[in-house]
Amino acid sequence: MTTKTYTIPSINCNHCVHTIKMELSEVSGVTKVDADLEHKQVPVTYDAPATEEELVTLLTDINYPPAK
């Protein structure tokens, strides 16, 4: 199991948090998603078949690209 924390500068409200959590939770292999509005961070715990590339692509596709 892997946990990766993404910093997402475009998180501005609880709706953003809800959208990110909902979308990432639907990815096969993702077991836990948290989001911290104040620090703009999203820790994601996942296992195969989910990949980091897939998670970053999804975040970018829903307009919440992680900081590089």
Coordinates of C-alpha atoms in Angstrom, one line a residue:
M1 CA 0.0 0.0 0.0
T2 CA 1.3 3.5 -0.9
T3 CA 0.3 6.8 0.5
K4 CA 1.1 9.9 -1.5
T5 CA 0.3 13.5 -0.5
Y6 CA -0.5 15.9 -3.2
T7 CA -0.4 19.7 -2.8
I8 CA -3.2 21.2 -4.8
P9 CA -3.1 25.0 -4.9
S10 CA -6.6 25.3 -6.5
I11 CA -8.4 23.9 -3.4
N12 CA -10.5 26.9 -2.3
C13 CA -13.6 25.6 -0.6
N14 CA -15.3 22.5 0.8
H15 CA -16.9 21.9 -2.6
C16 CA -13.4 21.4 -4.0
V17 CA -12.6 19.0 -1.2
H18 CA -15.8 17.0 -1.8
T19 CA -15.2 16.8 -5.5
I20 CA -11.6 15.6 -5.1
K21 CA -12.5 13.0 -2.5
M22 CA -15.4 11.7 -4.6
E23 CA -13.5 11.5 -7.8
L24 CA -10.4 9.8 -6.3
S25 CA -12.4 7.4 -4.3
E26 CA -13.9 6.0 -7.5
V27 CA -10.5 4.9 -8.7
S28 CA -10.0 1.1 -8.4
G29 CA -7.3 0.5 -5.8
V30 CA -7.7 3.7 -3.8
T31 CA -8.5 2.9 -0.2
K32 CA -8.4 6.3 1.5
V33 CA -8.6 9.9 0.5
D34 CA -8.3 12.9 2.9
A35 CA -8.2 16.5 2.1
D36 CA -6.9 19.5 4.1
L37 CA -8.5 22.7 2.9
E38 CA -6.2 24.9 5.0
H39 CA -3.0 23.4 3.8
K40 CA -4.3 22.5 0.3
Q41 CA -3.0 18.9 0.7
V42 CA -4.6 15.6 -0.3
P43 CA -3.2 12.4 1.1
V44 CA -4.2 9.4 -1.0
T45 CA -3.7 5.8 0.0
Y46 CA -3.8 3.3 -2.8
D47 CA -2.6 -0.1 -4.1
A48 CA -2.6 -1.7 -7.5
P49 CA -4.2 -1.3 -9.9
A50 CA -4.2 2.4 -9.1
T51 CA -1.0 4.2 -10.1
E52 CA 0.4 7.6 -9.3
E53 CA 0.3 8.6 -12.9
E54 CA -3.4 7.7 -13.0
L55 CA -4.2 9.8 -9.9
V56 CA -2.3 12.8 -11.2
T57 CA -4.0 12.6 -14.6
L58 CA -7.4 12.4 -12.9
L59 CA -6.7 15.4 -10.7
T60 CA -5.6 17.4 -13.7
D61 CA -8.6 16.3 -15.8
I62 CA -11.0 17.6 -13.1
N63 CA -9.1 20.9 -12.9
Y64 CA -7.2 20.3 -9.6
P65 CA -3.7 19.7 -10.9
P66 CA -1.1 18.9 -8.2
A67 CA 1.8 21.3 -7.7
K68 CA 5.0 20.1 -9.2

